[in-house]
PDB file of C-alpha atoms in Angstrom:
ATOM      1  CA  MET T 114     -15.795  27.584 -17.663  1.00 40.00           C
ATOM      2  CA  ASP T 115     -15.054  24.352 -19.780  1.00 43.00           C
ATOM      3  CA  THR T 116     -15.642  21.334 -16.899  1.00 41.00           C
ATOM      4  CA  ASP T 117     -11.797  19.631 -17.765  1.00 43.00           C
ATOM      5  CA  GLU T 118      -9.997  22.657 -16.420  1.00 42.00           C
ATOM      6  CA  TYR T 119     -11.232  23.291 -13.292  1.00 41.00           C
ATOM      7  CA  ASP T 120      -9.085  22.778 -10.368  1.00 44.00           C
ATOM      8  CA  TYR T 121     -10.129  19.411  -9.897  1.00 41.00           C
ATOM      9  CA  GLU T 122      -6.742  18.666  -7.454  1.00 46.00           C
ATOM     10  CA  SER T 123      -7.829  20.469  -4.843  1.00 41.00           C
ATOM     11  CA  LEU T 124     -10.056  17.293  -3.779  1.00 41.00           C
ATOM     12  CA  GLY T 125     -10.320  18.774   0.095  1.00 43.00           C
ATOM     13  CA  SER T 126     -12.120  21.449  -1.346  1.00 48.00           C
ATOM     14  CA  ASN T 127     -13.930  19.858  -3.931  1.00 59.00           C
ATOM     15  CA  THR T 128     -15.567  16.717  -3.208  1.00 66.00           C
ATOM     16  CA  THR T 129     -16.555  15.041   0.212  1.00 75.00           C
ATOM     17  CA  MET T 130     -15.390  12.707   2.748  1.00 77.00           C
ATOM     18  CA  THR T 131     -17.231   9.508   1.278  1.00 82.00           C
ATOM     19  CA  GLN T 132     -16.674  10.482  -2.466  1.00 80.00           C
ATOM     20  CA  ASN T 133     -12.339  10.720  -1.378  1.00 80.00           C
ATOM     21  CA  ALA T 134     -12.875   7.259   0.748  1.00 85.00           C
ATOM     22  CA  PHE T 135     -14.498   5.788  -2.604  1.00 86.00           C
ATOM     23  CA  ALA T 136     -11.861   6.680  -4.763  1.00 86.00           C
ATOM     24  CA  GLY T 137      -8.937   5.752  -2.223  1.00 86.00           C
ATOM     25  CA  ALA T 138     -11.405   1.377  -2.427  1.00 88.00           C
ATOM     26  CA  LEU T 139     -10.986   1.407  -5.823  1.00 86.00           C
ATOM     27  CA  ALA T 140      -7.184   2.755  -6.121  1.00 87.00           C
ATOM     28  CA  GLY T 141      -5.619   0.284  -3.443  1.00 85.00           C
ATOM     29  CA  ILE T 142      -7.515  -2.807  -4.774  1.00 87.00           C
ATOM     30  CA  ALA T 143      -6.555  -2.257  -8.168  1.00 85.00           C
ATOM     31  CA  GLU T 144      -3.000  -1.216  -6.550  1.00 82.00           C
ATOM     32  CA  HIS T 145      -3.010  -4.986  -4.589  1.00 83.00           C
ATOM     33  CA  CYS T 146      -4.400  -7.770  -7.120  1.00 84.00           C
ATOM     34  CA  ALA T 147      -2.175  -6.786 -10.288  1.00 82.00           C
ATOM     35  CA  MET T 148       0.634  -6.708  -8.365  1.00 82.00           C
ATOM     36  CA  TYR T 149       0.166  -9.681  -5.993  1.00 87.00           C
ATOM     37  CA  PRO T 150       1.832 -12.818  -7.986  1.00 86.00           C
ATOM     38  CA  VAL T 151       4.818 -11.183  -7.590  1.00 85.00           C
ATOM     39  CA  ASP T 152       4.273  -9.801  -3.832  1.00 86.00           C
ATOM     40  CA  SER T 153       4.167 -13.585  -3.280  1.00 86.00           C
ATOM     41  CA  ILE T 154       7.414 -14.151  -4.654  1.00 85.00           C
ATOM     42  CA  LYS T 155       8.508 -10.938  -2.272  1.00 85.00           C
ATOM     43  CA  THR T 156       7.134 -12.797   0.485  1.00 84.00           C
ATOM     44  CA  ARG T 157       8.842 -15.758  -0.103  1.00 83.00           C
ATOM     45  CA  MET T 158      12.045 -14.593  -0.741  1.00 85.00           C
ATOM     46  CA  GLN T 159      12.049 -12.887   2.517  1.00 81.00           C
ATOM     47  CA  VAL T 160      11.201 -15.384   4.653  1.00 80.00           C
ATOM     48  CA  LEU T 161      13.761 -17.341   6.273  1.00 72.00           C
ATOM     49  CA  SER T 162      13.889 -21.003   6.766  1.00 64.00           C
ATOM     50  CA  SER T 163      15.706 -23.366   9.607  1.00 54.00           C
ATOM     51  CA  THR T 164      18.597 -24.957   6.594  1.00 49.00           C
ATOM     52  CA  THR T 165      19.590 -23.988   3.186  1.00 45.00           C
ATOM     53  CA  ALA T 166      18.857 -27.546   2.320  1.00 42.00           C
ATOM     54  CA  LYS T 167      15.174 -26.693   3.138  1.00 47.00           C
ATOM     55  CA  VAL T 168      14.436 -24.012   1.127  1.00 47.00           C
ATOM     56  CA  VAL T 169      16.265 -25.709  -2.270  1.00 45.00           C
ATOM     57  CA  GLN T 170      13.693 -28.920  -1.377  1.00 52.00           C
ATOM     58  CA  GLN T 171      10.663 -26.500  -1.526  1.00 58.00           C
ATOM     59  CA  PRO T 172       8.163 -27.210  -4.578  1.00 57.00           C
ATOM     60  CA  PRO T 173       8.145 -25.075  -7.718  1.00 60.00           C
ATOM     61  CA  VAL T 174       6.433 -22.003  -8.159  1.00 63.00           C
ATOM     62  CA  THR T 175       2.775 -22.250  -9.684  1.00 70.00           C
ATOM     63  CA  LEU T 176       1.084 -19.604 -10.990  1.00 71.00           C
ATOM     64  CA  ARG T 177      -2.041 -20.289  -8.997  1.00 74.00           C
ATOM     65  CA  ASN T 178      -0.789 -20.575  -6.082  1.00 75.00           C
ATOM     66  CA  LEU T 179       1.377 -16.969  -6.441  1.00 84.00           C
ATOM     67  CA  TRP T 180      -2.684 -15.881  -5.964  1.00 84.00           C
ATOM     68  CA  LYS T 181      -3.046 -17.301  -2.597  1.00 85.00           C
ATOM     69  CA  GLY T 182      -4.472 -15.287  -0.062  1.00 85.00           C
ATOM     70  CA  VAL T 183      -5.651 -12.333  -2.835  1.00 88.00           C
ATOM     71  CA  ASN T 184      -9.227 -12.399  -1.265  1.00 86.00           C
ATOM     72  CA  SER T 185      -8.008 -10.716   2.192  1.00 87.00           C
ATOM     73  CA  VAL T 186      -6.294  -8.045   0.018  1.00 84.00           C
ATOM     74  CA  VAL T 187      -9.347  -7.317  -1.227  1.00 85.00           C
ATOM     75  CA  LEU T 188     -11.447  -7.582   1.576  1.00 88.00           C
ATOM     76  CA  GLY T 189      -8.631  -5.487   3.678  1.00 89.00           C
ATOM     77  CA  ALA T 190      -7.537  -2.997   1.113  1.00 87.00           C
ATOM     78  CA  GLY T 191     -10.444  -1.835   0.004  1.00 89.00           C
ATOM     79  CA  PRO T 192     -11.721  -0.172   3.584  1.00 91.00           C
ATOM     80  CA  ALA T 193      -8.201   0.456   4.272  1.00 91.00           C
ATOM     81  CA  HIS T 194      -7.330   2.351   1.179  1.00 89.00           C
ATOM     82  CA  ALA T 195     -11.025   4.539   1.952  1.00 91.00           C
ATOM     83  CA  LEU T 196     -10.165   5.293   4.854  1.00 92.00           C
ATOM     84  CA  HIS T 197      -5.961   5.899   3.648  1.00 90.00           C
ATOM     85  CA  PHE T 198      -7.276   8.827   0.891  1.00 88.00           C
ATOM     86  CA  ALA T 199      -9.443  10.192   3.038  1.00 89.00           C
ATOM     87  CA  THR T 200      -7.422  10.900   5.335  1.00 91.00           C
ATOM     88  CA  TYR T 201      -4.858  11.849   3.148  1.00 88.00           C
ATOM     89  CA  GLU T 202      -6.690  14.643   1.755  1.00 87.00           C
ATOM     90  CA  TYR T 203      -8.069  15.644   5.017  1.00 90.00           C
ATOM     91  CA  CYS T 204      -4.642  15.912   6.746  1.00 91.00           C
ATOM     92  CA  LYS T 205      -3.172  17.731   3.273  1.00 88.00           C
ATOM     93  CA  ASP T 206      -5.398  20.292   2.844  1.00 88.00           C
ATOM     94  CA  TYR T 207      -4.894  20.697   7.037  1.00 90.00           C
ATOM     95  CA  PHE T 208      -1.703  21.324   6.497  1.00 90.00           C
ATOM     96  CA  GLY T 209      -1.432  23.455   3.139  1.00 86.00           C
ATOM     97  CA  ALA T 210       0.306  20.746   1.133  1.00 81.00           C
ATOM     98  CA  ASN T 211      -2.526  22.099  -1.234  1.00 78.00           C
ATOM     99  CA  ALA T 212      -1.331  25.493  -1.866  1.00 79.00           C
ATOM    100  CA  SER T 213       0.807  26.313  -4.783  1.00 77.00           C
ATOM    101  CA  GLY T 214       4.714  25.743  -5.083  1.00 78.00           C
ATOM    102  CA  HIS T 215       6.341  22.625  -3.506  1.00 80.00           C
ATOM    103  CA  HIS T 216       5.304  21.374   0.213  1.00 85.00           C
ATOM    104  CA  PRO T 217       7.586  18.136   0.977  1.00 85.00           C
ATOM    105  CA  LEU T 218       6.972  18.107   4.536  1.00 89.00           C
ATOM    106  CA  ALA T 219       2.724  19.030   4.983  1.00 89.00           C
ATOM    107  CA  SER T 220       3.152  16.050   2.291  1.00 87.00           C
ATOM    108  CA  ALA T 221       5.044  14.079   4.235  1.00 88.00           C
ATOM    109  CA  ALA T 222       2.894  14.788   7.132  1.00 90.00           C
ATOM    110  CA  ALA T 223      -0.007  13.882   5.910  1.00 90.00           C
ATOM    111  CA  GLY T 224       1.277  10.751   4.365  1.00 88.00           C
ATOM    112  CA  ALA T 225       2.050   9.502   7.650  1.00 90.00           C
ATOM    113  CA  CYS T 226      -1.312  10.335   9.051  1.00 92.00           C
ATOM    114  CA  ALA T 227      -2.840   8.463   6.596  1.00 91.00           C
ATOM    115  CA  THR T 228      -0.703   5.384   7.367  1.00 90.00           C
ATOM    116  CA  LEU T 229      -1.160   5.282  11.035  1.00 91.00           C
ATOM    117  CA  ALA T 230      -4.956   4.732   9.714  1.00 90.00           C
ATOM    118  CA  HIS T 231      -4.380   2.757   7.449  1.00 91.00           C
ATOM    119  CA  ASP T 232      -1.385   0.175   8.949  1.00 91.00           C
ATOM    120  CA  GLY T 233      -4.013  -0.432  12.388  1.00 88.00           C
ATOM    121  CA  LEU T 234      -6.897  -1.325   9.916  1.00 90.00           C
ATOM    122  CA  MET T 235      -4.628  -3.812   7.604  1.00 92.00           C
ATOM    123  CA  ASN T 236      -2.745  -5.247   9.645  1.00 92.00           C
ATOM    124  CA  PRO T 237      -4.587  -8.395  10.900  1.00 92.00           C
ATOM    125  CA  PHE T 238      -5.418  -9.084   6.867  1.00 92.00           C
ATOM    126  CA  ASP T 239      -2.154  -8.617   5.531  1.00 90.00           C
ATOM    127  CA  VAL T 240      -0.746 -11.170   8.497  1.00 91.00           C
ATOM    128  CA  VAL T 241      -3.935 -13.788   6.567  1.00 92.00           C
ATOM    129  CA  LYS T 242      -2.000 -12.696   3.342  1.00 90.00           C
ATOM    130  CA  GLN T 243       1.352 -13.180   4.110  1.00 88.00           C
ATOM    131  CA  ARG T 244       1.239 -17.015   5.994  1.00 89.00           C
ATOM    132  CA  MET T 245      -1.265 -18.158   2.569  1.00 89.00           C
ATOM    133  CA  GLN T 246       1.481 -16.943   0.275  1.00 87.00           C
ATOM    134  CA  LEU T 247       3.782 -18.979   1.966  1.00 84.00           C
ATOM    135  CA  ARG T 248       4.719 -22.043  -0.348  1.00 79.00           C
ATOM    136  CA  ASP T 249       4.144 -24.560   2.028  1.00 79.00           C
ATOM    137  CA  SER T 250       0.683 -22.900   3.264  1.00 82.00           C
ATOM    138  CA  THR T 251      -1.417 -25.593   2.964  1.00 82.00           C
ATOM    139  CA  TYR T 252      -4.955 -23.243   3.736  1.00 87.00           C
ATOM    140  CA  LYS T 253      -7.163 -23.404   1.516  1.00 86.00           C
ATOM    141  CA  THR T 254      -9.062 -20.449   2.519  1.00 89.00           C
ATOM    142  CA  ILE T 255      -8.799 -16.937   4.838  1.00 89.00           C
ATOM    143  CA  ARG T 256     -11.365 -18.143   7.472  1.00 92.00           C
ATOM    144  CA  GLU T 257      -9.210 -21.176   8.236  1.00 93.00           C
ATOM    145  CA  CYS T 258      -6.205 -19.237   7.715  1.00 92.00           C
ATOM    146  CA  ALA T 259      -7.119 -16.956  10.336  1.00 93.00           C
ATOM    147  CA  ARG T 260      -8.938 -19.510  12.566  1.00 94.00           C
ATOM    148  CA  SER T 261      -6.064 -21.269  12.544  1.00 93.00           C
ATOM    149  CA  VAL T 262      -3.838 -17.985  13.044  1.00 92.00           C
ATOM    150  CA  TYR T 263      -6.084 -17.165  16.289  1.00 93.00           C
ATOM    151  CA  ALA T 264      -5.865 -21.057  17.818  1.00 93.00           C
ATOM    152  CA  LYS T 265      -2.478 -21.318  17.525  1.00 90.00           C
ATOM    153  CA  GLU T 266      -1.021 -17.943  18.581  1.00 90.00           C
ATOM    154  CA  GLY T 267      -4.271 -15.986  19.836  1.00 92.00           C
ATOM    155  CA  ILE T 268      -5.271 -12.037  19.140  1.00 92.00           C
ATOM    156  CA  THR T 269      -1.309 -11.358  18.950  1.00 90.00           C
ATOM    157  CA  ALA T 270      -0.730 -12.838  16.035  1.00 90.00           C
ATOM    158  CA  PHE T 271      -2.338 -10.302  13.991  1.00 92.00           C
ATOM    159  CA  TYR T 272      -0.666  -7.006  15.359  1.00 90.00           C
ATOM    160  CA  ILE T 273       2.522  -8.486  16.913  1.00 86.00           C
ATOM    161  CA  SER T 274       4.188  -7.020  13.115  1.00 86.00           C
ATOM    162  CA  LEU T 275       2.237  -3.620  13.572  1.00 89.00           C
ATOM    163  CA  PRO T 276       4.855  -1.973  15.290  1.00 88.00           C
ATOM    164  CA  THR T 277       7.171  -2.490  12.582  1.00 83.00           C
ATOM    165  CA  THR T 278       4.882  -2.780   9.947  1.00 85.00           C
ATOM    166  CA  LEU T 279       4.267   1.484  11.795  1.00 89.00           C
ATOM    167  CA  VAL T 280       7.890   2.049  11.593  1.00 85.00           C
ATOM    168  CA  MET T 281       8.524   0.641   7.995  1.00 84.00           C
ATOM    169  CA  SER T 282       5.182   2.024   6.436  1.00 87.00           C
ATOM    170  CA  ILE T 283       5.311   5.629   7.984  1.00 89.00           C
ATOM    171  CA  PRO T 284       8.478   6.339   6.208  1.00 89.00           C
ATOM    172  CA  PHE T 285       7.435   4.186   3.287  1.00 89.00           C
ATOM    173  CA  GLN T 286       4.205   6.344   2.835  1.00 87.00           C
ATOM    174  CA  SER T 287       5.992   9.952   3.751  1.00 88.00           C
ATOM    175  CA  ILE T 288       8.426   9.511   1.200  1.00 90.00           C
ATOM    176  CA  GLN T 289       5.892   8.113  -1.489  1.00 90.00           C
ATOM    177  CA  PHE T 290       3.632  11.114  -0.614  1.00 87.00           C
ATOM    178  CA  ALA T 291       6.147  13.865  -0.610  1.00 89.00           C
ATOM    179  CA  THR T 292       7.956  12.530  -4.259  1.00 92.00           C
ATOM    180  CA  TYR T 293       4.734  11.744  -5.964  1.00 92.00           C
ATOM    181  CA  GLU T 294       3.220  15.635  -5.146  1.00 88.00           C
ATOM    182  CA  PHE T 295       6.914  16.956  -6.086  1.00 91.00           C
ATOM    183  CA  PHE T 296       6.975  14.885  -9.312  1.00 92.00           C
ATOM    184  CA  ARG T 297       3.725  15.335 -10.216  1.00 89.00           C
ATOM    185  CA  LYS T 298       3.757  19.636  -9.784  1.00 87.00           C
ATOM    186  CA  VAL T 299       7.327  19.007 -12.543  1.00 90.00           C
ATOM    187  CA  LEU T 300       6.175  16.947 -14.967  1.00 90.00           C
ATOM    188  CA  ASN T 301       2.733  19.027 -15.100  1.00 85.00           C
ATOM    189  CA  PRO T 302       3.776  22.700 -14.228  1.00 82.00           C
ATOM    190  CA  ASP T 303       0.992  24.223 -15.958  1.00 74.00           C
ATOM    191  CA  GLY T 304      -1.972  22.125 -13.966  1.00 65.00           C
ATOM    192  CA  PRO T 305      -4.142  22.087 -12.383  1.00 64.00           C
ATOM    193  CA  HIS T 306      -5.416  19.662 -14.843  1.00 72.00           C
ATOM    194  CA  TYR T 307      -6.120  15.939 -15.151  1.00 78.00           C
ATOM    195  CA  ASP T 308      -2.808  14.435 -16.629  1.00 85.00           C
ATOM    196  CA  PRO T 309      -2.776  10.883 -16.898  1.00 88.00           C
ATOM    197  CA  LYS T 310       1.053  10.569 -17.869  1.00 91.00           C
ATOM    198  CA  SER T 311       2.273  13.062 -14.964  1.00 91.00           C
ATOM    199  CA  HIS T 312       0.169  10.727 -12.336  1.00 91.00           C
ATOM    200  CA  VAL T 313       1.976   7.309 -13.940  1.00 93.00           C
ATOM    201  CA  ILE T 314       5.038   8.494 -14.143  1.00 95.00           C
ATOM    202  CA  ALA T 315       5.086  10.431 -10.918  1.00 95.00           C
ATOM    203  CA  GLY T 316       3.158   7.130  -8.821  1.00 94.00           C
ATOM    204  CA  GLY T 317       5.792   4.939 -10.384  1.00 95.00           C
ATOM    205  CA  LEU T 318       9.179   6.922  -9.155  1.00 96.00           C
ATOM    206  CA  ALA T 319       7.294   7.578  -5.769  1.00 95.00           C
ATOM    207  CA  GLY T 320       6.868   3.909  -5.161  1.00 94.00           C
ATOM    208  CA  ALA T 321       9.951   2.831  -6.646  1.00 95.00           C
ATOM    209  CA  PHE T 322      12.029   5.476  -4.148  1.00 94.00           C
ATOM    210  CA  ALA T 323      10.064   4.141  -1.141  1.00 93.00           C
ATOM    211  CA  SER T 324      10.352   0.979  -1.472  1.00 93.00           C
ATOM    212  CA  SER T 325      14.115   0.417  -2.159  1.00 93.00           C
ATOM    213  CA  VAL T 326      14.572   2.791   1.154  1.00 92.00           C
ATOM    214  CA  THR T 327      12.391   0.827   2.945  1.00 92.00           C
ATOM    215  CA  THR T 328      13.147  -2.687   2.296  1.00 93.00           C
ATOM    216  CA  PRO T 329      15.036  -3.308   5.122  1.00 93.00           C
ATOM    217  CA  LEU T 330      12.567  -3.103   7.337  1.00 91.00           C
ATOM    218  CA  ASP T 331      10.155  -4.987   4.987  1.00 91.00           C
ATOM    219  CA  VAL T 332      11.900  -7.805   5.887  1.00 93.00           C
ATOM    220  CA  ILE T 333      12.160  -7.846   9.343  1.00 92.00           C
ATOM    221  CA  LYS T 334       8.325  -7.011   9.330  1.00 89.00           C
ATOM    222  CA  THR T 335       7.132 -10.447   6.946  1.00 89.00           C
ATOM    223  CA  LEU T 336       9.602 -12.907   9.283  1.00 90.00           C
ATOM    224  CA  LEU T 337       6.972 -11.506  12.118  1.00 89.00           C
ATOM    225  CA  GLN T 338       3.617 -11.789  10.166  1.00 85.00           C
ATOM    226  CA  THR T 339       5.511 -15.594   9.335  1.00 86.00           C
ATOM    227  CA  ARG T 340       6.775 -16.647  11.887  1.00 86.00           C
ATOM    228  CA  GLY T 341       3.608 -18.736  13.327  1.00 81.00           C
ATOM    229  CA  SER T 342       4.482 -20.728  10.221  1.00 76.00           C
ATOM    230  CA  ASN T 343       7.934 -21.416  10.652  1.00 80.00           C
ATOM    231  CA  GLN T 344       9.534 -24.604  11.767  1.00 82.00           C
ATOM    232  CA  ASP T 345      12.820 -22.663  13.008  1.00 85.00           C
ATOM    233  CA  ALA T 346      11.842 -22.452  16.839  1.00 85.00           C
ATOM    234  CA  ARG T 347      14.240 -19.549  17.328  1.00 88.00           C
ATOM    235  CA  ILE T 348      12.132 -17.544  14.518  1.00 88.00           C
ATOM    236  CA  ARG T 349       8.769 -18.674  15.489  1.00 86.00           C
ATOM    237  CA  ASN T 350       9.418 -16.949  18.930  1.00 86.00           C
ATOM    238  CA  ALA T 351      10.736 -14.285  17.659  1.00 86.00           C
ATOM    239  CA  ARG T 352       9.030 -11.421  20.129  1.00 83.00           C
ATOM    240  CA  GLY T 353       9.769  -8.262  18.271  1.00 85.00           C
ATOM    241  CA  PHE T 354      11.820  -5.756  15.878  1.00 89.00           C
ATOM    242  CA  ARG T 355      15.431  -6.059  17.865  1.00 90.00           C
ATOM    243  CA  GLU T 356      15.203  -9.948  17.968  1.00 92.00           C
ATOM    244  CA  ALA T 357      13.691 -10.857  14.196  1.00 91.00           C
ATOM    245  CA  ALA T 358      16.681  -7.840  13.332  1.00 93.00           C
ATOM    246  CA  SER T 359      18.823 -10.150  14.717  1.00 93.00           C
ATOM    247  CA  LEU T 360      18.184 -13.445  13.852  1.00 93.00           C
ATOM    248  CA  ILE T 361      18.509 -11.701   9.984  1.00 93.00           C
ATOM    249  CA  MET T 362      21.916 -10.257  10.729  1.00 94.00           C
ATOM    250  CA  GLU T 363      22.815 -13.710  12.514  1.00 93.00           C
ATOM    251  CA  ARG T 364      21.736 -15.956   9.431  1.00 92.00           C
ATOM    252  CA  HIS T 365      22.567 -13.518   6.677  1.00 91.00           C
ATOM    253  CA  GLY T 366      24.434 -10.140   7.304  1.00 94.00           C
ATOM    254  CA  ILE T 367      23.520  -7.498   5.902  1.00 94.00           C
ATOM    255  CA  ARG T 368      22.631  -8.391   2.660  1.00 93.00           C
ATOM    256  CA  GLY T 369      19.468 -10.083   4.559  1.00 93.00           C
ATOM    257  CA  PHE T 370      17.812  -7.058   5.024  1.00 94.00           C
ATOM    258  CA  PHE T 371      18.260  -6.775   1.119  1.00 94.00           C
ATOM    259  CA  ARG T 372      16.089 -10.354   0.455  1.00 92.00           C
ATOM    260  CA  GLY T 373      13.213  -9.687  -1.966  1.00 91.00           C
ATOM    261  CA  PHE T 374      14.366  -6.186  -2.878  1.00 93.00           C
ATOM    262  CA  ARG T 375      13.882  -6.301  -6.608  1.00 92.00           C
ATOM    263  CA  PRO T 376      10.088  -8.860  -6.787  1.00 91.00           C
ATOM    264  CA  ARG T 377       9.570  -5.527  -3.906  1.00 92.00           C
ATOM    265  CA  VAL T 378      10.335  -2.336  -5.747  1.00 93.00           C
ATOM    266  CA  LEU T 379       8.893  -4.480  -9.443  1.00 90.00           C
ATOM    267  CA  THR T 380       5.988  -4.831  -6.983  1.00 89.00           C
ATOM    268  CA  HIS T 381       5.849  -1.206  -6.009  1.00 91.00           C
ATOM    269  CA  MET T 382       6.387   1.031  -8.746  1.00 93.00           C
ATOM    270  CA  PRO T 383       3.463  -0.735 -11.046  1.00 92.00           C
ATOM    271  CA  SER T 384       1.562  -0.660  -8.652  1.00 90.00           C
ATOM    272  CA  ALA T 385       1.531   3.038  -7.179  1.00 91.00           C
ATOM    273  CA  ALA T 386       1.435   3.506 -10.700  1.00 93.00           C
ATOM    274  CA  ILE T 387      -1.525   1.863 -10.988  1.00 91.00           C
ATOM    275  CA  SER T 388      -2.828   2.953  -8.082  1.00 89.00           C
ATOM    276  CA  TRP T 389      -1.962   6.960  -8.143  1.00 90.00           C
ATOM    277  CA  SER T 390      -3.538   6.628 -12.001  1.00 90.00           C
ATOM    278  CA  VAL T 391      -7.138   5.139 -10.776  1.00 89.00           C
ATOM    279  CA  TYR T 392      -7.072   7.132  -7.988  1.00 88.00           C
ATOM    280  CA  GLU T 393      -6.407  10.575 -10.052  1.00 86.00           C
ATOM    281  CA  TYR T 394      -8.915   8.989 -12.888  1.00 88.00           C
ATOM    282  CA  ILE T 395     -11.630   8.719 -10.027  1.00 87.00           C
ATOM    283  CA  LYS T 396     -10.718  12.103  -8.319  1.00 82.00           C
ATOM    284  CA  TRP T 397     -11.450  13.725 -11.742  1.00 85.00           C
ATOM    285  CA  MET T 398     -14.769  11.344 -12.948  1.00 86.00           C
ATOM    286  CA  ILE T 399     -15.981  12.880  -9.371  1.00 83.00           C
ATOM    287  CA  ASN T 400     -14.973  16.345  -9.499  1.00 80.00           C
ATOM    288  CA  THR T 401     -16.185  16.446 -13.484  1.00 81.00           C
ATOM    289  CA  ARG T 402     -19.824  15.371 -12.641  1.00 80.00           C
ATOM    290  CA  ASN T 403     -19.683  17.708  -9.363  1.00 74.00           C
ATOM    291  CA  ASN T 404     -18.985  20.973 -11.847  1.00 73.00           C
ATOM    292  CA  THR T 405     -21.228  20.016 -14.329  1.00 76.00           C
ATOM    293  CA  GLN T 406     -23.831  19.689 -11.616  1.00 74.00           C
ATOM    294  CA  GLN T 407     -23.033  22.784 -10.258  1.00 70.00           C
ATOM    295  CA  GLN T 408     -23.002  24.364 -13.524  1.00 73.00           C
ATOM    296  CA  LYS T 409     -26.766  23.612 -14.958  1.00 74.00           C
ATOM    297  CA  GLU T 410     -27.764  24.424 -11.388  1.00 71.00           C
ATOM    298  CA  LYS T 411     -26.172  27.752 -11.445  1.00 71.00           C
ATOM    299  CA  GLU T 412     -27.669  28.119 -15.453  1.00 68.00           C
ATOM    300  CA  ASN T 413     -30.643  27.294 -14.183  1.00 69.00           C
ATOM    301  CA  PHE T 414     -31.160  29.372 -11.489  1.00 65.00           C
ATOM    302  CA  ILE T 415     -30.153  32.297 -14.008  1.00 68.00           C
ATOM    303  CA  SER T 416     -32.829  31.122 -16.073  1.00 63.00           C
ATOM    304  CA  LEU T 417     -34.984  31.653 -13.695  1.00 58.00           C
TER     305      LEU T 417
END
C-alpha cells in the first residue's frame, strides 16, 4: 500500500493520545504566535476607557509593544492546545464524526467538549496576556504581571471571565469545528488523503465565520479580563457578564459589541488556517511514520 494514500483522517484510530496532543501543541503555538500583533490591536480596540479624550491621547502603537505578553501565550497555548486537540479527536471518534458523510452535530459536540478542557487551563494565561497587551501596560514580564494581578485582585481575577469565555468559546469552537469539517470534506471529496490546500481554505473559512458570529461575547470577555487595569471605577468593579454587557451598551450602544471586529476576523481567519494546516501536517507526518513502521514489521514477519 502506498504510504501517501492511507486513511490519515481517522486520527483517533491511527495515532495515540500523546501524538494527538503533540500535534495540537505545535498547532496552537504556531497559530497564536503568528497573529499575535493583530490580536493585540484587537484587544486595545475592545477595551473601554473612562473618557474619549484618554483614547485619543494614548501613545502610538509600535511593533515592539504589540508583542508584549506573547510569552504567556506560548506557555499556555502549548499544553492547552495539546489537551484541546487530544480531547477533540477522542470525542470526534466517540460521537461518530469520523464516519463517511457530513456530521456537523457530532463535530460541534466534540468541539464543545474540547473547549471545556482547553479554556479551564488557558484562561489565567489569557488574562495575563491581555493585561500586557494594553497600550499603557507597565509590566515587563509575565511573572511580574501575574504577581501584581494576584496581589491586587486575588485568584478570582484569573477566572472571573471564565464563564463568559466558555459562553463565547463553546459556540465559537463548535461552529469552527463543524464548519471546518464540512468545508474540508467539500473541498476534498475524493479523500481520505492529505491535501494542504483544502486544510488552509477550510480552516480560514471556519475561523472567519466563527469569529464574526462571536465578536460581541469576545468584547465582554475582554472587558472582564482587563477591568483591573482600568481607571474607571465602574469598569474596574464589573463583576460578571450582565454588568459588563450593560456598561458596553450604555456607553457605545450595539456598535460597542463589535469593537475590534475587523482585527478579530483578520486574526482568526489566518490563525485558524495556520493551526489546522500545522495540525493536519503533523498528523499526516506521524501517520506516515507509523504506517511505514507497520509495513516494515509486516514485511519482516513474512520474510521469517
